[in-house]
Coordinates of C-alpha atoms in Angstrom, one line a residue:
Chain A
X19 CA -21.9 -39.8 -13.2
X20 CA -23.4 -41.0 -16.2
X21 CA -25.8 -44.1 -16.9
X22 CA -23.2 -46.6 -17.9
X23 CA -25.9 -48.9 -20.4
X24 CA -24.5 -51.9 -22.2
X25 CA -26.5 -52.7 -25.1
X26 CA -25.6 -56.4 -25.1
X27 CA -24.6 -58.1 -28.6
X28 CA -26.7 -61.4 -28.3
X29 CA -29.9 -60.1 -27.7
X30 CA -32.1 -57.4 -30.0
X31 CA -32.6 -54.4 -27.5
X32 CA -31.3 -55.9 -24.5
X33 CA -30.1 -53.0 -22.1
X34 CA -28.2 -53.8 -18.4
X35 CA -27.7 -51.4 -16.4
X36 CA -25.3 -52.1 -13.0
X37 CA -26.9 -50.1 -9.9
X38 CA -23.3 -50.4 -8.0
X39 CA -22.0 -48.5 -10.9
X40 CA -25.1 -46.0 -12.3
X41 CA -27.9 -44.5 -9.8
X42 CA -31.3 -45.2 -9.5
X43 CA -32.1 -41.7 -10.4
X44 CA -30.1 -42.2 -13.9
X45 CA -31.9 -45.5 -14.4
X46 CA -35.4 -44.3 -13.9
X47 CA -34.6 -41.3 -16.0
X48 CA -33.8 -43.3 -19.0
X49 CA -36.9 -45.4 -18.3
X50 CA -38.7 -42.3 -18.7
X51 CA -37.4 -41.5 -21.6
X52 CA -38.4 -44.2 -23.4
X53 CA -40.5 -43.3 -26.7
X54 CA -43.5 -45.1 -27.7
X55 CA -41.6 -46.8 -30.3
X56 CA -38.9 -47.7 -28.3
X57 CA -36.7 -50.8 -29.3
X58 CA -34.8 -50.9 -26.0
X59 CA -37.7 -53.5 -24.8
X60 CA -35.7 -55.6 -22.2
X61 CA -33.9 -54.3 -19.2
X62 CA -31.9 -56.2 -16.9
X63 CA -30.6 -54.6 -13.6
X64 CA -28.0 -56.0 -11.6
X65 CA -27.2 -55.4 -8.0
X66 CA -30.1 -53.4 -6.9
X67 CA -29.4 -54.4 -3.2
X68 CA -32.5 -53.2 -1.7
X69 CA -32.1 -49.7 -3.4
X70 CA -35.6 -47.7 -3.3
X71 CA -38.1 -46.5 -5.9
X72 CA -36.3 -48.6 -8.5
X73 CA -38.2 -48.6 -12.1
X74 CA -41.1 -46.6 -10.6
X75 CA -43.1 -43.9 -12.7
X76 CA -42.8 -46.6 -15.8
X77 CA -44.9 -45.6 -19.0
X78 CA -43.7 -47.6 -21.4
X79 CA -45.0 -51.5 -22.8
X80 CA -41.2 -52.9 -22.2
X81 CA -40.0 -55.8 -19.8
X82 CA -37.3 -55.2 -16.8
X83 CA -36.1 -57.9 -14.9
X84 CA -34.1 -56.6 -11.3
X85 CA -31.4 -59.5 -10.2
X86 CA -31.7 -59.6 -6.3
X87 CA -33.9 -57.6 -4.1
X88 CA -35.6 -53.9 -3.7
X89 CA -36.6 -51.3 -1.2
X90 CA -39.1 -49.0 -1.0
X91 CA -41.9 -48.4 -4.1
X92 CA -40.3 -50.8 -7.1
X93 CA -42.4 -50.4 -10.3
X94 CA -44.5 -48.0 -7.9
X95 CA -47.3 -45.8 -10.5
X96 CA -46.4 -48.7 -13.4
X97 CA -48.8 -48.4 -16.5
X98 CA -48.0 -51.1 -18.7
X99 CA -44.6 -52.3 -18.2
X100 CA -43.6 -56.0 -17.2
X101 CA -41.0 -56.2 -14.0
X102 CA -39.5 -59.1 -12.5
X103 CA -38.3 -59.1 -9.3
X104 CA -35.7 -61.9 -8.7
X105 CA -36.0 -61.4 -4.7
X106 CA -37.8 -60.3 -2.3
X107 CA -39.2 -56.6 -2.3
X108 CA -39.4 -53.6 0.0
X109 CA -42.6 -51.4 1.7
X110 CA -44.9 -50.3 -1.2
X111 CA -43.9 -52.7 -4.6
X112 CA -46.8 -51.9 -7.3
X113 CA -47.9 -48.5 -4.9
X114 CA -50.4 -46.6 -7.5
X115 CA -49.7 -49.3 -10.1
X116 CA -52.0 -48.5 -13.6
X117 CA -51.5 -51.6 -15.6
X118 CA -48.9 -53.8 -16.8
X119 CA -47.3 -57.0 -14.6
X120 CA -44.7 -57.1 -11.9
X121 CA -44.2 -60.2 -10.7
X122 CA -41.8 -60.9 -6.9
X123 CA -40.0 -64.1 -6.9
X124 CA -39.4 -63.8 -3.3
X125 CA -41.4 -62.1 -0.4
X126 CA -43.2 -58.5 -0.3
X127 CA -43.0 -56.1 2.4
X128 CA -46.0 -54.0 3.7
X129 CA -48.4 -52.2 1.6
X130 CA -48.1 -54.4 -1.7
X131 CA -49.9 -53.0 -4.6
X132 CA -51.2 -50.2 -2.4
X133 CA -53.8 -48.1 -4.0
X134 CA -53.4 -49.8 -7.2
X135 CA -56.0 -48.7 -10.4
X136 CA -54.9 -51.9 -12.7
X137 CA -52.7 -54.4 -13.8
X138 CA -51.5 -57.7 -12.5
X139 CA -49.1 -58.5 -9.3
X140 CA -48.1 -61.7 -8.3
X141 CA -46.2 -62.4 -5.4
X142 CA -44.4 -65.9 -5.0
X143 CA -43.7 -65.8 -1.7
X144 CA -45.6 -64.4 1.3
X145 CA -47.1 -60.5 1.2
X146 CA -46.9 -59.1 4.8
X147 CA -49.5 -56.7 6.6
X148 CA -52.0 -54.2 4.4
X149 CA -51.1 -56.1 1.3
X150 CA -53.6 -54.4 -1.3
X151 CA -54.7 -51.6 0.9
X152 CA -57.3 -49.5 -0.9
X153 CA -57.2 -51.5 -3.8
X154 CA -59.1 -49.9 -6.9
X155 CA -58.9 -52.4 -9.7
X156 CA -55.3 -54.2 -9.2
X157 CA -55.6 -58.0 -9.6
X158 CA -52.8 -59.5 -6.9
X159 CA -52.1 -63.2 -6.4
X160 CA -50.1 -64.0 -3.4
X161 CA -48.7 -67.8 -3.5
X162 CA -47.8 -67.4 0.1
X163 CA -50.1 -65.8 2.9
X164 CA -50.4 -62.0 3.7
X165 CA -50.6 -60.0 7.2
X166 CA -52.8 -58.4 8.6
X167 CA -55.4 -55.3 7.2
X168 CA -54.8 -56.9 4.1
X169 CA -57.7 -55.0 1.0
X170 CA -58.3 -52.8 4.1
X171 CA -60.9 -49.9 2.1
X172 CA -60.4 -52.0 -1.0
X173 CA -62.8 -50.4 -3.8
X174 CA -62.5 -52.8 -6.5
X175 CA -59.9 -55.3 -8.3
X176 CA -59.5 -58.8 -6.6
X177 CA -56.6 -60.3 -4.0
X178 CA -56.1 -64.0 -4.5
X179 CA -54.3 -65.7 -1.2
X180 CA -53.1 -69.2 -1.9
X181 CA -52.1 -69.4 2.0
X182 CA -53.9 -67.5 4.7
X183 CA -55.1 -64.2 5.5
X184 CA -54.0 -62.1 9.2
X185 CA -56.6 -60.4 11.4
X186 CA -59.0 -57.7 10.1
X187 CA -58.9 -58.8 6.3
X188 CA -61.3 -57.1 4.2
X189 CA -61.9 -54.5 6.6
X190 CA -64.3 -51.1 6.1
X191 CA -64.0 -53.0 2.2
X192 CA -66.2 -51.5 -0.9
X193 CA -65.8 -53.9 -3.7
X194 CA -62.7 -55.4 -4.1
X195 CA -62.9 -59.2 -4.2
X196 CA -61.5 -61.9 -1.7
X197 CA -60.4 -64.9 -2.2
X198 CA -58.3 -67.0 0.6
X199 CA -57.2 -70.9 0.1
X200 CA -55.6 -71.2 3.6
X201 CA -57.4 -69.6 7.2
X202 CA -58.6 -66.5 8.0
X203 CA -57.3 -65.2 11.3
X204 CA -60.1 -62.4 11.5
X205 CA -62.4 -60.3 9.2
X206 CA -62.5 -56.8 9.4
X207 CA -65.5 -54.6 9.7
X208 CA -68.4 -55.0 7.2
X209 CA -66.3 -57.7 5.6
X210 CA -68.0 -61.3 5.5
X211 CA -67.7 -64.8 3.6
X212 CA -70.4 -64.5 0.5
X213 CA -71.0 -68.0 -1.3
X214 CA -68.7 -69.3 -4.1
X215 CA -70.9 -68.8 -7.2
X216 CA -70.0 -70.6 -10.7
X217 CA -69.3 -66.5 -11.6
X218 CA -66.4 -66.5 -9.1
X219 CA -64.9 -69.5 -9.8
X220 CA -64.6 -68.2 -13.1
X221 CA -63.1 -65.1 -12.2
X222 CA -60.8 -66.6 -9.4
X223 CA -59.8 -69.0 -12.4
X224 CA -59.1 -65.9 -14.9
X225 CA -56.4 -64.4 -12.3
X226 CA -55.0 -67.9 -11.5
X227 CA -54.9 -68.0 -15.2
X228 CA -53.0 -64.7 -15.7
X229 CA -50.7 -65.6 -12.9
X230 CA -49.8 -69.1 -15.0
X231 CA -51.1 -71.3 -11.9
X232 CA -54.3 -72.4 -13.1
X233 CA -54.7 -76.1 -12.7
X234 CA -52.1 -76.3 -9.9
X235 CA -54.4 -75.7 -7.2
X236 CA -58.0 -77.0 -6.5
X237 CA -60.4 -73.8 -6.9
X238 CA -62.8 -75.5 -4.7
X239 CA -60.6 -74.8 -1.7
X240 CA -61.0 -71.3 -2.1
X241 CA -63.6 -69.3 0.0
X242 CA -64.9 -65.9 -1.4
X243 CA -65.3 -62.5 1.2
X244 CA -66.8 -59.6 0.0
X245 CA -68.4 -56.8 1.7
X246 CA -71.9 -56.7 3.7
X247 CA -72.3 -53.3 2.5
X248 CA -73.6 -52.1 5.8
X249 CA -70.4 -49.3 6.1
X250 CA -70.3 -47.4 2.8
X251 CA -74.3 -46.7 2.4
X252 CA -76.3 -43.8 3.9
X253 CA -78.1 -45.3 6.3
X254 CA -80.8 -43.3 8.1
X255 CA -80.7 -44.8 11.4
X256 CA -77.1 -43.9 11.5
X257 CA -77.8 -40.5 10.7
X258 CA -77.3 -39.1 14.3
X259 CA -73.3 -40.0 13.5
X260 CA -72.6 -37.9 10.4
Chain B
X23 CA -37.8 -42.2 11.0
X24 CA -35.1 -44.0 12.7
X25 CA -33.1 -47.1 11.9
X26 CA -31.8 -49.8 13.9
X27 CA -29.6 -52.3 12.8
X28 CA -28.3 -55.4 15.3
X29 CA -26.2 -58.3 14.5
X30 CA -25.6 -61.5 16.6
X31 CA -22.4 -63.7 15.6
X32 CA -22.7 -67.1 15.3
X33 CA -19.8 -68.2 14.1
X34 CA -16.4 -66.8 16.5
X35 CA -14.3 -66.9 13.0
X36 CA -17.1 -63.3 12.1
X37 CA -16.3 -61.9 15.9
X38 CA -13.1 -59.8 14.8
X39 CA -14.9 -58.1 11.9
X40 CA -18.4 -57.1 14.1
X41 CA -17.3 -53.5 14.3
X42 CA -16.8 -53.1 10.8
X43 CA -20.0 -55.2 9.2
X44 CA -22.2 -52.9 11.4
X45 CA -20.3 -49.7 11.1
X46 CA -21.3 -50.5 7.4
X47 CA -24.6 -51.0 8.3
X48 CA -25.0 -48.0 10.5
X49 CA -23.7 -45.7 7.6
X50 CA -26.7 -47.2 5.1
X51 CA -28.7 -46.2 7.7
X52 CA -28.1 -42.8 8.1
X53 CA -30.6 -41.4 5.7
X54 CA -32.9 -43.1 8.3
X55 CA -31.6 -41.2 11.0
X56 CA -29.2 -38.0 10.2
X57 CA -29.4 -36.5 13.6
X58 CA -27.7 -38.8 16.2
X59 CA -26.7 -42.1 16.4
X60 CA -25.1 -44.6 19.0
X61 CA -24.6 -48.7 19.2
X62 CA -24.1 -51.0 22.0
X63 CA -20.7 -53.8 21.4
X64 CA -20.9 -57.0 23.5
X65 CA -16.6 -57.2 23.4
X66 CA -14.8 -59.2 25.5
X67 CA -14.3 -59.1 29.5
X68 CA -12.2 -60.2 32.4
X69 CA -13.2 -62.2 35.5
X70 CA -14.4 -60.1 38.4
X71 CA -14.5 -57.0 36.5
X72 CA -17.1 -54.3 35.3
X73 CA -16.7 -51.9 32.6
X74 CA -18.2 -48.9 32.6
X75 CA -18.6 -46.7 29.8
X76 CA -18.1 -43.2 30.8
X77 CA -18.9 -39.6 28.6
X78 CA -17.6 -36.5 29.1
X79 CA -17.4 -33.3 27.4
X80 CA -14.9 -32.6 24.0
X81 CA -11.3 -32.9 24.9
X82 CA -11.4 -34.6 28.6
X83 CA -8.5 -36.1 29.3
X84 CA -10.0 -40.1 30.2
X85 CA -6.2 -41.4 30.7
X86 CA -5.6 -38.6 34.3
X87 CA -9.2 -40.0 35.1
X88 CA -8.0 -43.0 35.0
X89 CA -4.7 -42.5 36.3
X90 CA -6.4 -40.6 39.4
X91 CA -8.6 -43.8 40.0
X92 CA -6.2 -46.3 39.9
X93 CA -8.1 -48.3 37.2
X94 CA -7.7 -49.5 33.5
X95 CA -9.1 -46.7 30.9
X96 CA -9.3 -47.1 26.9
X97 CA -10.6 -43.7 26.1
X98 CA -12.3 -43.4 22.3
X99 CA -13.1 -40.0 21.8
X100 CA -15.7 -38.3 24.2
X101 CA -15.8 -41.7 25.6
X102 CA -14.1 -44.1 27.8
X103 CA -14.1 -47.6 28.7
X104 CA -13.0 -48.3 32.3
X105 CA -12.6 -51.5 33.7
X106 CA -12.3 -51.8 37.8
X107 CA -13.1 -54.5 40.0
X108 CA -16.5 -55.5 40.6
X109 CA -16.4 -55.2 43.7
X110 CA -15.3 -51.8 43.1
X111 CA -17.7 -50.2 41.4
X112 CA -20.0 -48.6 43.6
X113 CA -16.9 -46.6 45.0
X114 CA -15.5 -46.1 41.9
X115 CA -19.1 -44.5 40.8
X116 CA -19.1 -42.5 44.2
X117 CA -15.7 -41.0 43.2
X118 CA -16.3 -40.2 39.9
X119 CA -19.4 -38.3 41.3
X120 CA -17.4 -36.1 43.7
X121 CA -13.8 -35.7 41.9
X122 CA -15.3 -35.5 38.5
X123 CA -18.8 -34.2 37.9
X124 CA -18.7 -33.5 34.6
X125 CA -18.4 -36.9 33.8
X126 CA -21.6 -39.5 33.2
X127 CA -21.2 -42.9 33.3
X128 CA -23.7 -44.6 30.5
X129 CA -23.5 -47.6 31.0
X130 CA -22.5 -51.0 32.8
X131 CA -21.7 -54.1 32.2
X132 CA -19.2 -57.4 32.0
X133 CA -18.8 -57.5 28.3
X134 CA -21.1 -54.0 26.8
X135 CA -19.5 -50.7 25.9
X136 CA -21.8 -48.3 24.9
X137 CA -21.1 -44.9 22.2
X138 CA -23.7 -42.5 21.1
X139 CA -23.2 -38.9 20.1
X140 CA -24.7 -36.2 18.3
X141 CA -24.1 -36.1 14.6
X142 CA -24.5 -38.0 11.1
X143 CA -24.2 -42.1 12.2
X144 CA -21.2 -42.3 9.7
X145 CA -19.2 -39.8 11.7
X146 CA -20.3 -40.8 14.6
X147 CA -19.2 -44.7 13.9
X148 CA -16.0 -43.2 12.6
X149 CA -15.3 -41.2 15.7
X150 CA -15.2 -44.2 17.9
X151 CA -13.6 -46.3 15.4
X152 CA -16.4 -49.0 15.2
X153 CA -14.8 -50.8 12.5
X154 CA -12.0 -51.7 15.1
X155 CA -14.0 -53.4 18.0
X156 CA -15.1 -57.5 17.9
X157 CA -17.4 -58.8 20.0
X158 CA -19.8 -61.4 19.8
X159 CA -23.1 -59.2 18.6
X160 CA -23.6 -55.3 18.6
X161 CA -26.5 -53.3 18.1
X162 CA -27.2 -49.4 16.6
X163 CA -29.4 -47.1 16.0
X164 CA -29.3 -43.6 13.8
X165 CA -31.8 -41.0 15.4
X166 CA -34.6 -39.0 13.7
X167 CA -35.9 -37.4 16.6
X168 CA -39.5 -37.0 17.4
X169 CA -40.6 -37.1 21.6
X170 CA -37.3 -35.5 22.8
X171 CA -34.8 -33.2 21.8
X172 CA -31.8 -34.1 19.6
X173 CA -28.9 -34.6 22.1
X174 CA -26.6 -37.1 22.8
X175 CA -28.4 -37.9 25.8
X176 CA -31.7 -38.7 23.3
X177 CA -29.9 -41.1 21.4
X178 CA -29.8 -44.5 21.3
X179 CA -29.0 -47.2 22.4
X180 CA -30.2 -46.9 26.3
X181 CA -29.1 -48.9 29.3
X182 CA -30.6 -49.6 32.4
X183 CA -29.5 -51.8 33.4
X184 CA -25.9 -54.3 33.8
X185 CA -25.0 -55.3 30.3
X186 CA -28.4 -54.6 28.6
X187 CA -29.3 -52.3 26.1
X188 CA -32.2 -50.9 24.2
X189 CA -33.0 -49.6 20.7
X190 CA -36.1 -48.1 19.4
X191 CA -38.0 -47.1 16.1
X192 CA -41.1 -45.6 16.7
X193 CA -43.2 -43.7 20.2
X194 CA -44.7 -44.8 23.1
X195 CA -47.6 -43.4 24.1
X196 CA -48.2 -44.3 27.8
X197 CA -44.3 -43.9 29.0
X198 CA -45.8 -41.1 31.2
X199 CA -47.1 -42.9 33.4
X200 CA -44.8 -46.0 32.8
X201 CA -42.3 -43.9 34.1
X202 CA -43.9 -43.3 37.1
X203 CA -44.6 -46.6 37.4
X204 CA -41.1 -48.1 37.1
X205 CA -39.6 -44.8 39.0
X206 CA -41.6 -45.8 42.3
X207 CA -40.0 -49.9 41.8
X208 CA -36.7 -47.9 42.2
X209 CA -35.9 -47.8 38.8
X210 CA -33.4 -44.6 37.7
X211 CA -34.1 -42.8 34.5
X212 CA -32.1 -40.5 33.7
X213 CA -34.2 -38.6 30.7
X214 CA -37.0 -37.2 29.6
X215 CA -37.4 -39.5 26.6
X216 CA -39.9 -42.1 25.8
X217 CA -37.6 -45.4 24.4
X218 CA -35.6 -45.4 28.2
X219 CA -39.0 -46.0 29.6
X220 CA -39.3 -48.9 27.3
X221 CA -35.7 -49.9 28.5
X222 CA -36.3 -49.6 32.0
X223 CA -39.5 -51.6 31.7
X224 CA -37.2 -54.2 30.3
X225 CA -34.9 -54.2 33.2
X226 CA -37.7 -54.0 35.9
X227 CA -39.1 -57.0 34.1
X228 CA -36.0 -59.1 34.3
X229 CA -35.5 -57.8 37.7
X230 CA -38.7 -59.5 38.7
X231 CA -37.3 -63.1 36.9
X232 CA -38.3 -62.9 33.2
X233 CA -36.1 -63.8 30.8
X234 CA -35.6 -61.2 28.2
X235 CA -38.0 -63.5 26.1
X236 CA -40.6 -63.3 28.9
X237 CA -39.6 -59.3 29.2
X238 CA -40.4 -58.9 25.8
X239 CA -43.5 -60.6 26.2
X240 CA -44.9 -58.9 28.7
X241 CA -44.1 -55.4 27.0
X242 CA -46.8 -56.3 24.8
X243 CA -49.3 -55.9 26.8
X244 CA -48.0 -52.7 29.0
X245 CA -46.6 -50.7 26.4
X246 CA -48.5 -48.7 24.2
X247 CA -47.4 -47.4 21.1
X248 CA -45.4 -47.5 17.8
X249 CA -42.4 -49.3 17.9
X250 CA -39.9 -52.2 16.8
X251 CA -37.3 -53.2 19.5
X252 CA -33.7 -54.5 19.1
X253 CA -32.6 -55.3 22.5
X254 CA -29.2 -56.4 24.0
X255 CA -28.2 -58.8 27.3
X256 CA -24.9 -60.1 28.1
X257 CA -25.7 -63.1 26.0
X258 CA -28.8 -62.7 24.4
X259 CA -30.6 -60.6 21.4
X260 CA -34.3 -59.8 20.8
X261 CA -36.4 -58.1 18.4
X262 CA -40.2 -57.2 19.2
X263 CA -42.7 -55.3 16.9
X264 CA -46.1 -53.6 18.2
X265 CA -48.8 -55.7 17.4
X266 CA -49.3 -53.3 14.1
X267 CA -46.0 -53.5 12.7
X268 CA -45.6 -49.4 12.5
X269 CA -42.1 -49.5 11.9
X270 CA -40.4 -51.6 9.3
X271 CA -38.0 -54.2 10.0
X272 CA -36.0 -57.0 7.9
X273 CA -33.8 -60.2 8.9
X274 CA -31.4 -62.0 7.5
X275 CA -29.8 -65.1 9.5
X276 CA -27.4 -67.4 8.2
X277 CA -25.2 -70.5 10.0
X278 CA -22.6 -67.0 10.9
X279 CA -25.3 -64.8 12.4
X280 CA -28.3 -63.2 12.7
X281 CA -28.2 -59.5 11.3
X282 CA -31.8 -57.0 11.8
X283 CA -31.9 -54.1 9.8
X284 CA -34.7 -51.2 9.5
X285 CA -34.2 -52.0 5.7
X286 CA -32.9 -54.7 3.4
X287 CA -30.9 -52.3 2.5
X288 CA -28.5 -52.1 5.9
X289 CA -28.1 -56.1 5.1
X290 CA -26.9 -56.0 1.9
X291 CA -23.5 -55.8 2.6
X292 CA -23.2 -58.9 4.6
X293 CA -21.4 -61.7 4.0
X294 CA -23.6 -64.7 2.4
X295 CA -26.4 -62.6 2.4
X296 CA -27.6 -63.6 -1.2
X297 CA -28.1 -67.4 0.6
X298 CA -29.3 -65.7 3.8
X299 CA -32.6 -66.9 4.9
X300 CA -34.1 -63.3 4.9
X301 CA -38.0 -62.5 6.8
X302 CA -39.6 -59.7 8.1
X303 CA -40.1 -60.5 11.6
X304 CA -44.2 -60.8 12.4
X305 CA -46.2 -57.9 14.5
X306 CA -46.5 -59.1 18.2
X307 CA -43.8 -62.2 18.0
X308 CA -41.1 -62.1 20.1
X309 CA -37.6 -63.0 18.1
X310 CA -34.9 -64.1 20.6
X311 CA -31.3 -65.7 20.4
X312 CA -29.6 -66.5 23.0
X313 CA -25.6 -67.9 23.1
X314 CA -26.4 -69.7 26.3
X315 CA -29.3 -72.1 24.4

């Protein structure tokens, strides 16, 4: 089988590309390979039906929007494309992600923008348990809540919850930043509210900028967590446990 | 890995196709589970009468069994369905004992028939010609085997009881000494393997009085492990999810039914599922339906 691509007519570089007709493999092969001076810039895939790893391993600055929803990984390892996601998404969207955007229209499975190094997720519904799990630069806005062990080991980047958090957020966190709208259910260990500085409502702004919501909700509702930084420093009294 | 998928009918106008949607659903799943697979139908049933599903070895001839016992018998491959009188059954089960051995009845129940075998789910479904049965809600499972060996006697569903059934993605942890547990309340297990101690527990618990709401509840606290539950009664369907969520799990439910897959991806051949409200059940919250409410 083949990848069946229409370049469509209307628009300059428009590609669609039918997943009940072509395979996911096929699609992500032409995605990778995509030149640096590509004019195939848009993407539009129809019927991805909940298909796995769809768009992942992206290296290219181009924009893919996926009509309905995905399994497992989408956009997983993205550096610096923009993905859509008209629906809700699988275990793992934005796993390893470098840079670039994906955004989910609907709700996210477990694990969202796992181990991330950069770039921007936003989630429009709710993100469920470990959402941002060992986070190391991601920026993720959820508009909805997110489960539980959400940033657990997060190292740096910054989760923005519109709704509320599950139990154990933050927990064994380095330096990933926290900010929650809604209620906490439980902190995790080492992680504790820090005070809302003029610094971090100007950084929770910046993201609520980047995710085109800033001004639709009142920053001074959010509350800022952080870690105590009791866990990830040598600490000789604790030296009988190594 | 295993994957489960269960769907409830709401509306009776969907009860003739149940076979097929989740035979369709079963055969997404197999890359979930390649090694065995098996699903519970909640068909119809007569007045007074039991079926029992019984399993025998390649190429038994279910209609002399039958024949021999006097009662009704729709055989479907290595399995059979026979329908007696209720009042019946406990001789009919003594007789099948003595005249023929080789033959192991699975399961009970007014309205349940049960099928699992060895094999990839899609051949399996094919083999007992899923797509042909209706019923008011079905559930099924395909089989990656991890705490017991792959036979057809380790796969799923299980039943312990009259009309109920259980499926299971994940392991348990403490069935040990569950089982001992449940064995000395006079409960019967009939393998090694760790999910029928999570369907006995079921059946003990409802023994006692719980509903299969309350059942499920309880199992929270008793059961120890990994592991997201479909479970079947005569008229009822319930999902649970350790407290961790381990195991994945999706929902869709519409004003026709209320489907569960492993994956969004066992859903998406549903009708109306593009204006299905579709969730991912919580950790720890029991998800019940019931026909009766």
């Amino acid at each position: 089988m083949t990848l069946s691509v229409k370049p469509a007519g209307d628009a300059a570089g428009l590609q669609l590309v039918d997943l009940s007709t072509s395979s996911v493999r096929e699609l992500n092969a032409a995605l990778h390979a995509l030149g640096p001076d590509t004019n195939q810039t848009f993407w539009k895939v129809a019927h991805p039906n909940g298909r796995h790893a769809i768009a992942a391993g992206l290296d290219a600055a181009i924009d893919i929007e996926i009509d309905g929803p995905v399994g497992y990984y989408c956009a997983g390892m993205n550096k610096r494309g923009r993905v859509v996601i008209n629906g809700n998404a699988g275990v793992g969207v934005g796993e390893n992600m470098m840079s670039g955007f994906i955004h989910v229209k609907g709700d996210a499975s477990q694990s969202a923008g796992a181990t991330a190094h950069g770039g921007l997720l936003v989630i429009d519904g709710n993100a469920s348990a470990r959402c941002g799990i060992s986070m190391k630069g991601i920026d993720i806005v959820v508009k909805g809540s997110v489960g539980h062990l959400s940033a657990f080991m997060g190292q740096a980047g910054s989760l923005v919850v519109l709704g509320d958090a599950g139990e154990a957020l933050g927990d064994s966190l380095y330096e990933a930043k926290l900010f929650v709208r809604g209620k906490v259910a439980g902190l995790g260990a080492d992680c504790i509210e820090k005070k809302m500085r003029d610094e971090h409502k100007a950084l929770l702004a910046s993201k609520l900028d980047a995710a085109g919501i800033l001004g639709e909700v009142d920053i001074g509702e959010f509350r800022r967590y952080g870690s105590a930084r009791t866990l990830y420093h040598f600490h000789v009294d604790n030296v009988s446990s190594y | 890995m295993c994957g489960i998928v269960g769907l409830f009918i709401k509306d009776p106008k969907l009860e003739p196709q149940l076979g097929a949607l989740l035979a369709e659903m079963l055969d997404v799943m197999c890359s979930r589970g390649p090694d065995s697979a098996g699903f519970a139908v909640y068909g119809s049933g007569k007045d007074g009468t039991v079926k029992l599903t019984l399993r025998g070895p390649a190429g038994t001839d279910f209609a002399a069994i039958g024949a021999a016992l006097g009662h009704e018998v729709t055989p479907r491959d290595t399995h059979a369905v026979l329908t007696v009188p209720a009042a019946a059954e406990a001789d009919v089960r003594t007789a099948l004992k003595s005249r023929f051995p080789a033959i192991d009845v699975i399961s009970t129940g007014a309205r349940m028939e049960l099928y699992k075998e060895v094999g990839l789910p899609a051949d399996v479904a094919k083999r007992f010609k899923l797509e042909t049965m209706s019923g008011t809600h079905a559930i099924g499972h395909t089989r990656m085997a991890t705490e017991s060996a792959v036979t057809t006697d380790g796969a799923h569903p299980f039943s312990t009881g009259s009309d109920q059934c259980l499926v299971h993605n994940g392991s348990l942890s403490n069935h040990a000494g569950l089982r001992r547990r449940l064995e000395r309340e006079g409960l019967h297990l009939a393998t090694e393997n760790d999910s029928e101690v999570a369907a006995a527990y079921l059946t003990y618990r409802m023994r006692e009085g719980d509903t299969l709401g309350e059942a499920l509840e309880h199992s929270l606290g008793d059961l120890d492990g990994f592991y997201t539950f479909v479970v079947g009664t005569e008229s009822g369907f319930g999902v649970l999810r350790d407290p961790i969520a381990c195991k994945p799990a999706v929902m869709a439910e519409t004003d026709q039914y209320v489907a569960f897959g492993s994956e969004y991806r066992a859903l998406a051949g549903l009708p109306g599922i593009e204006n299905a409200r579709v969730f991912e059940p919580e950790p720890a919250k029991v998800y019940f339906w019931d026909r009766a409410a």
